Coordinates of N, CA, C and O in Angstrom, one line a residue:
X231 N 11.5 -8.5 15.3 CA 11.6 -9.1 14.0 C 12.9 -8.7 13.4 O 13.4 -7.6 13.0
X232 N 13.5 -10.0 13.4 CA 15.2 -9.3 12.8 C 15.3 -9.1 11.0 O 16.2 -8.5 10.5
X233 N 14.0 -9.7 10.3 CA 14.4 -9.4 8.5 C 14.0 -8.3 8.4 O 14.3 -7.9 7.3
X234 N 13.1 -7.0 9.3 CA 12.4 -6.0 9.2 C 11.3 -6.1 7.7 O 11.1 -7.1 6.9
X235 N 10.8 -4.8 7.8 CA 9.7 -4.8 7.1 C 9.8 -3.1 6.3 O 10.0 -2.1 7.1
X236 N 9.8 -2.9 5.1 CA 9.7 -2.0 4.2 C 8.9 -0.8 4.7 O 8.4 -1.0 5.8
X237 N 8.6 0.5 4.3 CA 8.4 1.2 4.8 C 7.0 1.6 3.7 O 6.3 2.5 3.9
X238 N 6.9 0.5 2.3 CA 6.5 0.7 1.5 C 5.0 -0.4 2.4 O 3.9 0.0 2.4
X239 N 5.2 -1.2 2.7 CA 4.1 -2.2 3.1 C 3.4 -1.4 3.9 O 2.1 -1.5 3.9
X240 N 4.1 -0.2 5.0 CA 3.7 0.2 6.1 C 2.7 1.1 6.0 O 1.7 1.1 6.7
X241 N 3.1 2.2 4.9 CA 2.2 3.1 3.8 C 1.5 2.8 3.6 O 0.5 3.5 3.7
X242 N 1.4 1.1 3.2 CA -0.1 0.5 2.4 C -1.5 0.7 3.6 O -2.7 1.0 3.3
X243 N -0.5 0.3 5.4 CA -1.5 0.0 6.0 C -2.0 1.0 6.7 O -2.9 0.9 7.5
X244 N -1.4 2.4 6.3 CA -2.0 3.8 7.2 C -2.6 4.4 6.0 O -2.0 4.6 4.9
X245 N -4.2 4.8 6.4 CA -4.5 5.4 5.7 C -4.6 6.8 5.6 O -5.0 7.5 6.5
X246 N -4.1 7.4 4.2 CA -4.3 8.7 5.0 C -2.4 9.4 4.6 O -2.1 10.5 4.0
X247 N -1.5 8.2 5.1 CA -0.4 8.1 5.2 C 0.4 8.8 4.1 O -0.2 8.7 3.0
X248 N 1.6 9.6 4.2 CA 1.9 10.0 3.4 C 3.9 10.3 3.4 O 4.4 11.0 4.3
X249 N 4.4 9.9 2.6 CA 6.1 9.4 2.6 C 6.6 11.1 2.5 O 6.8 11.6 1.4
X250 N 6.8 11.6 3.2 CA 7.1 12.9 3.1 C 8.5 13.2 2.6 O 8.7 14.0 1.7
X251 N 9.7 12.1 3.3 CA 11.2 12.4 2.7 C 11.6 10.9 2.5 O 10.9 10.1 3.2
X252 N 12.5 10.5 1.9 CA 13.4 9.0 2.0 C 12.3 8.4 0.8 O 11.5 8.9 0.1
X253 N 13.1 6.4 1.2 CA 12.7 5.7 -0.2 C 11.2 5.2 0.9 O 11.0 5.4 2.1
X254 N 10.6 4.5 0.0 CA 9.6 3.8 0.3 C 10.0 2.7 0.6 O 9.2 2.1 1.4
X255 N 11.4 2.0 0.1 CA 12.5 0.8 0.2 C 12.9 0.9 1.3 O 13.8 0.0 1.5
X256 N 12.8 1.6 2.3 CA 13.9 1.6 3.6 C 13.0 0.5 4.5 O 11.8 0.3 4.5
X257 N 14.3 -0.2 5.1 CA 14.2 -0.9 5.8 C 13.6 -0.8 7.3 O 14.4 0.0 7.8
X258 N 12.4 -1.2 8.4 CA 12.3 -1.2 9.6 C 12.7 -2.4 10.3 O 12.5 -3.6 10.0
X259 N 13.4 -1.9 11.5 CA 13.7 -3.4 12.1 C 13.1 -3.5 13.6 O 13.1 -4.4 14.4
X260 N 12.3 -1.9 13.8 CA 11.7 -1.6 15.2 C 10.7 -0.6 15.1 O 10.8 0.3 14.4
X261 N 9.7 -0.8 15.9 CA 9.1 0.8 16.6 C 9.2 0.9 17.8 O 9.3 -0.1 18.6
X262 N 9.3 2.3 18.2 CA 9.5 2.6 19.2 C 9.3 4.1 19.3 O 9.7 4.9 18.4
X263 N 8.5 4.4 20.7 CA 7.9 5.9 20.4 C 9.1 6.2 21.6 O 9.7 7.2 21.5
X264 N 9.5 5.3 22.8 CA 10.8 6.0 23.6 C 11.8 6.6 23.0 O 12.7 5.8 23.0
X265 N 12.2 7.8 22.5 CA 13.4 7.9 22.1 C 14.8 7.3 22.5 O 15.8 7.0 21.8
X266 N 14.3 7.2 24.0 CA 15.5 6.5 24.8 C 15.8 5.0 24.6 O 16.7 4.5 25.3
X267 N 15.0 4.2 23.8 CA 15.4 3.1 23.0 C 15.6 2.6 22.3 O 16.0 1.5 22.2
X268 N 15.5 4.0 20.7 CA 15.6 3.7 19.6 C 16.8 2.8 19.2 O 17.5 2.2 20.0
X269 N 17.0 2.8 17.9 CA 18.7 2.2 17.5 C 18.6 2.4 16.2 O 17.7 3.0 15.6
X270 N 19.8 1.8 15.4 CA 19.6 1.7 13.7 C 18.9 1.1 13.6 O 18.8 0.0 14.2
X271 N 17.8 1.6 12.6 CA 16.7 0.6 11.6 C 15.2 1.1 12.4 O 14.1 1.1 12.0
X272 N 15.7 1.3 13.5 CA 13.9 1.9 14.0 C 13.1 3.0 13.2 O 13.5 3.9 12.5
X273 N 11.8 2.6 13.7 CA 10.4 3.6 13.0 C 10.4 4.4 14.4 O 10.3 3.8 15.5
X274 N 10.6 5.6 14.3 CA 10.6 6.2 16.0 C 9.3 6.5 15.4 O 9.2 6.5 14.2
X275 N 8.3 6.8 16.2 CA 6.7 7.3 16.6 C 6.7 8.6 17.5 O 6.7 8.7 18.7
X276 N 6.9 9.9 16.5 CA 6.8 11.1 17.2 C 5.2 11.0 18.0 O 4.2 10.7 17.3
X277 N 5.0 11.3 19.5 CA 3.7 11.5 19.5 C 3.8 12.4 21.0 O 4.4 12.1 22.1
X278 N 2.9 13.3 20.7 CA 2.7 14.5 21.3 C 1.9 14.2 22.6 O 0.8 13.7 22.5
X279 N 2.7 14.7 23.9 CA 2.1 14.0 24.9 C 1.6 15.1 25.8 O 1.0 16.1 25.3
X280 N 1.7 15.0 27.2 CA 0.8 16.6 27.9 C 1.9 17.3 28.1 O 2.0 18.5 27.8
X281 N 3.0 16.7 28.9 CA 4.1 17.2 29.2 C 5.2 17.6 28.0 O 5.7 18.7 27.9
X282 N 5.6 16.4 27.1 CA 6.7 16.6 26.2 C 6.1 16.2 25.1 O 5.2 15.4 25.4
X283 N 6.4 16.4 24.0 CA 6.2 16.4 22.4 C 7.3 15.5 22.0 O 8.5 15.8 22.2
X284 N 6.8 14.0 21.4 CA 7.8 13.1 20.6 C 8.7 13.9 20.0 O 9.9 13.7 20.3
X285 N 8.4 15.2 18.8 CA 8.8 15.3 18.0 C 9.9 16.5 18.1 O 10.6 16.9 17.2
X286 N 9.9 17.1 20.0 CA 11.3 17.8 20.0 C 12.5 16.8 20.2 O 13.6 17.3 20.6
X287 N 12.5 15.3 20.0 CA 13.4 14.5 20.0 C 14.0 13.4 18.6 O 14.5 12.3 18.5
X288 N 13.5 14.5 17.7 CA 13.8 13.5 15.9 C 15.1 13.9 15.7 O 15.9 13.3 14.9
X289 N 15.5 14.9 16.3 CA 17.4 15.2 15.4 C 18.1 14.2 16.8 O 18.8 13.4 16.3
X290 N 18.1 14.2 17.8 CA 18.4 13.3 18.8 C 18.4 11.6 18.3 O 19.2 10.8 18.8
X291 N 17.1 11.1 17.3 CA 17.2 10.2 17.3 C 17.4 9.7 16.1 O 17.3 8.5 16.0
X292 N 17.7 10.4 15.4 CA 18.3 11.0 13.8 C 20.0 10.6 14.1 O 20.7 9.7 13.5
X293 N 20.1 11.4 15.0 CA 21.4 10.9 15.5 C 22.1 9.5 15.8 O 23.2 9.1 15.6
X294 N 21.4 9.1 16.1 CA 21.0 7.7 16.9 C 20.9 6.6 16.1 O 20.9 5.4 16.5
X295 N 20.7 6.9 14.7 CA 20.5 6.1 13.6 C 19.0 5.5 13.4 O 18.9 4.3 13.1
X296 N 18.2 6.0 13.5 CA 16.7 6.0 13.4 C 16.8 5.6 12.0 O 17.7 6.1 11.3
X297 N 15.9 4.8 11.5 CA 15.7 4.7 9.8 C 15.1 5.6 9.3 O 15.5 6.2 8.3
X298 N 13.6 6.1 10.1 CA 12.7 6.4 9.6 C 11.8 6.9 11.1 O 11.9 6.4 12.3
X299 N 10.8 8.5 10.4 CA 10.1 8.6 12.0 C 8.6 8.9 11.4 O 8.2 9.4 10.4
X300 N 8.1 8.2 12.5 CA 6.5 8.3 11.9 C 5.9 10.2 12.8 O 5.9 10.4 14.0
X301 N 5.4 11.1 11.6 CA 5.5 12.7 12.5 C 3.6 12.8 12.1 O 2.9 12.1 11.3
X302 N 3.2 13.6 13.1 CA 2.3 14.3 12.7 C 2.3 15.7 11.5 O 3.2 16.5 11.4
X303 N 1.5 15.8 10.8 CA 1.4 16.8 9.4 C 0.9 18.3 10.5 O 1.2 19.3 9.9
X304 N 0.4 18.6 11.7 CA 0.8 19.6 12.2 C 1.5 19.9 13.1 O 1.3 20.8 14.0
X305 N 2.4 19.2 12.7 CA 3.9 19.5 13.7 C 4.5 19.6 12.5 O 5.2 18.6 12.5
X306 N 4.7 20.3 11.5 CA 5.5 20.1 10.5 C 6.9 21.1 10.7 O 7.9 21.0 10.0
X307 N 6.6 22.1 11.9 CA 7.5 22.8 11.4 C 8.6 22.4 12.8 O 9.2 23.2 13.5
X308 N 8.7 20.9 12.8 CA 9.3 20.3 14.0 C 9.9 19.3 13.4 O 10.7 18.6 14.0
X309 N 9.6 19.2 12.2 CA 10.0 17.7 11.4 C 10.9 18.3 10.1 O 12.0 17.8 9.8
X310 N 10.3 19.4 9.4 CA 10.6 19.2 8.2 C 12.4 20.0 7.9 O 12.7 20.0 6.7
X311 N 13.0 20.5 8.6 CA 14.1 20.7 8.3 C 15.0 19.0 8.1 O 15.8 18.6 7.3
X312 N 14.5 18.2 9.3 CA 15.2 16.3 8.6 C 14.4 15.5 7.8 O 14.2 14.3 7.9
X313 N 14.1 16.1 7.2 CA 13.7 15.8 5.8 C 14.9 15.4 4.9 O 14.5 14.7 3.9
X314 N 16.1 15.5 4.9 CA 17.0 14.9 4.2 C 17.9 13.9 4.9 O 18.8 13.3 4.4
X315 N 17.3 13.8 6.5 CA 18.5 12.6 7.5 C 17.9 11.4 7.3 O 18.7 10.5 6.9
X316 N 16.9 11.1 7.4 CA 15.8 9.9 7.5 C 14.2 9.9 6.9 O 13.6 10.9 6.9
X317 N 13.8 9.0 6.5 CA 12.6 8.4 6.3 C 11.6 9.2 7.4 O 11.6 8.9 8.6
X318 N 10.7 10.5 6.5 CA 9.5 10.6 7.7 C 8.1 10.5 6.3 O 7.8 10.9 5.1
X319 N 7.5 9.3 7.7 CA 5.9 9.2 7.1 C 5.1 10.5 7.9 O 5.6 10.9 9.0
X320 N 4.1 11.1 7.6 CA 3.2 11.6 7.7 C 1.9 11.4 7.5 O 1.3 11.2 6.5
X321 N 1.5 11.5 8.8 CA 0.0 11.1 9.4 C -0.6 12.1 10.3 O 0.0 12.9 11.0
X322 N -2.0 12.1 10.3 CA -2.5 13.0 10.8 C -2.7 13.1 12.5 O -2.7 14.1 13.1
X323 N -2.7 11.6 13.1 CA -2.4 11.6 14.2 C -1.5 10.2 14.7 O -1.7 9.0 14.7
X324 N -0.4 11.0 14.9 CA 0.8 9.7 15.6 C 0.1 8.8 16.8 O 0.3 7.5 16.8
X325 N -0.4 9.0 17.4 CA -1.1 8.2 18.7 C -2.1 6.9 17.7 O -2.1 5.7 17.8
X326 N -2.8 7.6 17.0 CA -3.6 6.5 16.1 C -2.9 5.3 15.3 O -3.4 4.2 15.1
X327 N -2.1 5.6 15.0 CA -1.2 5.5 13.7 C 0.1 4.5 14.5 O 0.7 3.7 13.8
X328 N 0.5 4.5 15.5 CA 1.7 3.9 16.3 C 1.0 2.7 16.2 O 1.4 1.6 15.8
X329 N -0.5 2.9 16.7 CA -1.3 1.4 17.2 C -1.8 0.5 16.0 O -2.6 -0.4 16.0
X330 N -1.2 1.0 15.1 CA -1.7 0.4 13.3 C -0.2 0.2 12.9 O 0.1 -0.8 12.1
X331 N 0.9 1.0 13.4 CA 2.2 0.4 12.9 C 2.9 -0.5 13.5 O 3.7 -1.3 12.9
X332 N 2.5 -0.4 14.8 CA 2.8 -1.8 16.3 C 2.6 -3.2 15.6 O 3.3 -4.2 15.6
X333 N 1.3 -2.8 15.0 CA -0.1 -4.0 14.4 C 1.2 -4.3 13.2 O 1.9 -5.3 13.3
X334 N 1.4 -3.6 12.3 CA 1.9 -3.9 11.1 C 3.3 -4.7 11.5 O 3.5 -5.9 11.2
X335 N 4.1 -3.6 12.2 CA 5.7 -4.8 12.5 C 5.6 -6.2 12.8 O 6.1 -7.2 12.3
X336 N 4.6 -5.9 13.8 CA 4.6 -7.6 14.5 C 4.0 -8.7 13.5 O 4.3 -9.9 13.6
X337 N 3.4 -8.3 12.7 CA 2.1 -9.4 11.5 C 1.4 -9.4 11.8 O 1.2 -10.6 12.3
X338 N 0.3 -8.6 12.0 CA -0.9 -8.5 13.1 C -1.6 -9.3 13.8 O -2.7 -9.7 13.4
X339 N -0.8 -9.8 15.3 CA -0.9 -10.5 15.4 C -2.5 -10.9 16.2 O -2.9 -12.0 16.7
X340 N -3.1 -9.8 16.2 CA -4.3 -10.2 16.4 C -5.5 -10.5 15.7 O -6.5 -10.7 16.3
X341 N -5.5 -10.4 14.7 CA -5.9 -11.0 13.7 C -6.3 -12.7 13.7 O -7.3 -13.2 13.0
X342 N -5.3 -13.6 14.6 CA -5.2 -14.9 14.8 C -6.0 -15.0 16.2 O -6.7 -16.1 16.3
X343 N -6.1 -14.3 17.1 CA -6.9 -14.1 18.3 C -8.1 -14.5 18.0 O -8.7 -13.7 17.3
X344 N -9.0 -15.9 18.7 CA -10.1 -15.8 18.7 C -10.6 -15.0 20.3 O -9.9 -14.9 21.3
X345 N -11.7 -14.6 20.2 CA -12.5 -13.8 21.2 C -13.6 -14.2 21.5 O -14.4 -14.5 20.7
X346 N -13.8 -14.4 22.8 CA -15.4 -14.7 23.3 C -15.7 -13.8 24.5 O -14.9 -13.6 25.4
X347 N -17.0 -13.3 24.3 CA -17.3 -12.2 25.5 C -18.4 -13.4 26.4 O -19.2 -14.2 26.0
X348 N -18.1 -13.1 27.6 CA -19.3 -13.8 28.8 C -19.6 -12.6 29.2 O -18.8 -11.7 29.3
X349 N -21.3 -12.5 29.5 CA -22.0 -11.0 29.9 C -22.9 -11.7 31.0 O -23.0 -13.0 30.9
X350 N -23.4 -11.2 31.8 CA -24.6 -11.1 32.6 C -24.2 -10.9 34.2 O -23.1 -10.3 34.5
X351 N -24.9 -11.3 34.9 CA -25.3 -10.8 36.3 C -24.5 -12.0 37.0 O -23.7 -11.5 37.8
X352 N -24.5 -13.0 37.0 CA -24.2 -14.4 37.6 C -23.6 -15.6 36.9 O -24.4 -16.3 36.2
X353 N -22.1 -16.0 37.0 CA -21.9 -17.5 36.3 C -21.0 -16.9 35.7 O -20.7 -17.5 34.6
X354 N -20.3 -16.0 35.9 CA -19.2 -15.1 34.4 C -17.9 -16.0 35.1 O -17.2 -16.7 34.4
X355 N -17.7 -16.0 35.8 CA -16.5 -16.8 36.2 C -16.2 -18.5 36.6 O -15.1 -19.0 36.9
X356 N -17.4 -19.0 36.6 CA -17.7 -20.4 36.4 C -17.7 -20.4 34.8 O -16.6 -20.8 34.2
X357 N -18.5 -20.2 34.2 CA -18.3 -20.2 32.8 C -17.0 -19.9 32.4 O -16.5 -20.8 31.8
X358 N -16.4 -18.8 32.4 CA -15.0 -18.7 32.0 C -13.9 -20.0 32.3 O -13.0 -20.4 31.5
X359 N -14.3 -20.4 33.5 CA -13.5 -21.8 34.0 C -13.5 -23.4 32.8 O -12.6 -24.0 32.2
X360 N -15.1 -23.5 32.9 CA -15.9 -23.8 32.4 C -15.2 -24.2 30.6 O -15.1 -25.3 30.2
X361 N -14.8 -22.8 29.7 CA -14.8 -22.7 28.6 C -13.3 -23.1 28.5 O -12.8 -23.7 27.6
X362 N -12.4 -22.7 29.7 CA -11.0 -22.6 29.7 C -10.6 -23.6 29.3 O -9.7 -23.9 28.5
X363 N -11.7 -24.7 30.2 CA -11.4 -26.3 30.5 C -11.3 -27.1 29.2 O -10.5 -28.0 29.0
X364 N -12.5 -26.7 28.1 CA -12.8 -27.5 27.1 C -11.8 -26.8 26.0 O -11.2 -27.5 25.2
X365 N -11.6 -25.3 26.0 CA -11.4 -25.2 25.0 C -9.5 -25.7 25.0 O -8.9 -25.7 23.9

């Protein structure tokens, strides 16, 4: 999405959410939890994994021209010294919260998805044929 999207819309859709440093006015033009992809204007997604922790890579991507990073509230004491470089939201869990801000950048786009489940024992793949055809 090249007009990006506010960081104030983004707030609206995480609940829970909370603007810890920066404007609410700041611009997103990406997410991205790779650090190794970020750029200017991205929402980096600190999220804490088995091996490495998103969030030993926010001054790295601070660097990098990150807009804004979406942190967990207990990892705080991993975030809050760049509290004056960039835009951090705070959320109680980044893994949850990436899959609600993915949803928000794009215009949710599943929302427009319709869905049909086929269940039983026999016919699930004739039927699926079947439905592909008409619909």
């Amino acid at each position: 999405m090249s007009d990006g999207r506010t960081l104030a819309s983004l707030l609206a859709e995480l609940p829970g959410a909370r603007l810890a440093s920066g404007s609410p006015d700041t611009i997103v033009t990406a997410v991205e939890h790779d650090s190794r992809r970020v750029g200017r204007g991205s929402l980096f997604v600190a999220v804490p994994g088995f091996n490495l922790d998103g969030h030993r890579f926010l001054a790295e991507v601070a660097a990098a021209g990150v807009t804004a990073a979406l942190v967990q509230s207990d990892r705080r004491e991993q975030w809050e010294a760049l509290a004056g470089q960039l835009a951090l939201v705070e959320v109680a869990d980044t893994r949850v919260a990436m899959a609600a801000a993915a949803s928000w950048f794009h215009g949710h786009p599943g929302r427009e998805l319709v869905v049909i489940g086929i269940t039983g024992t026999d016919g699930k793949t004739t039927t699926s044929h079947l439905l592909t055809s008409v619909l």
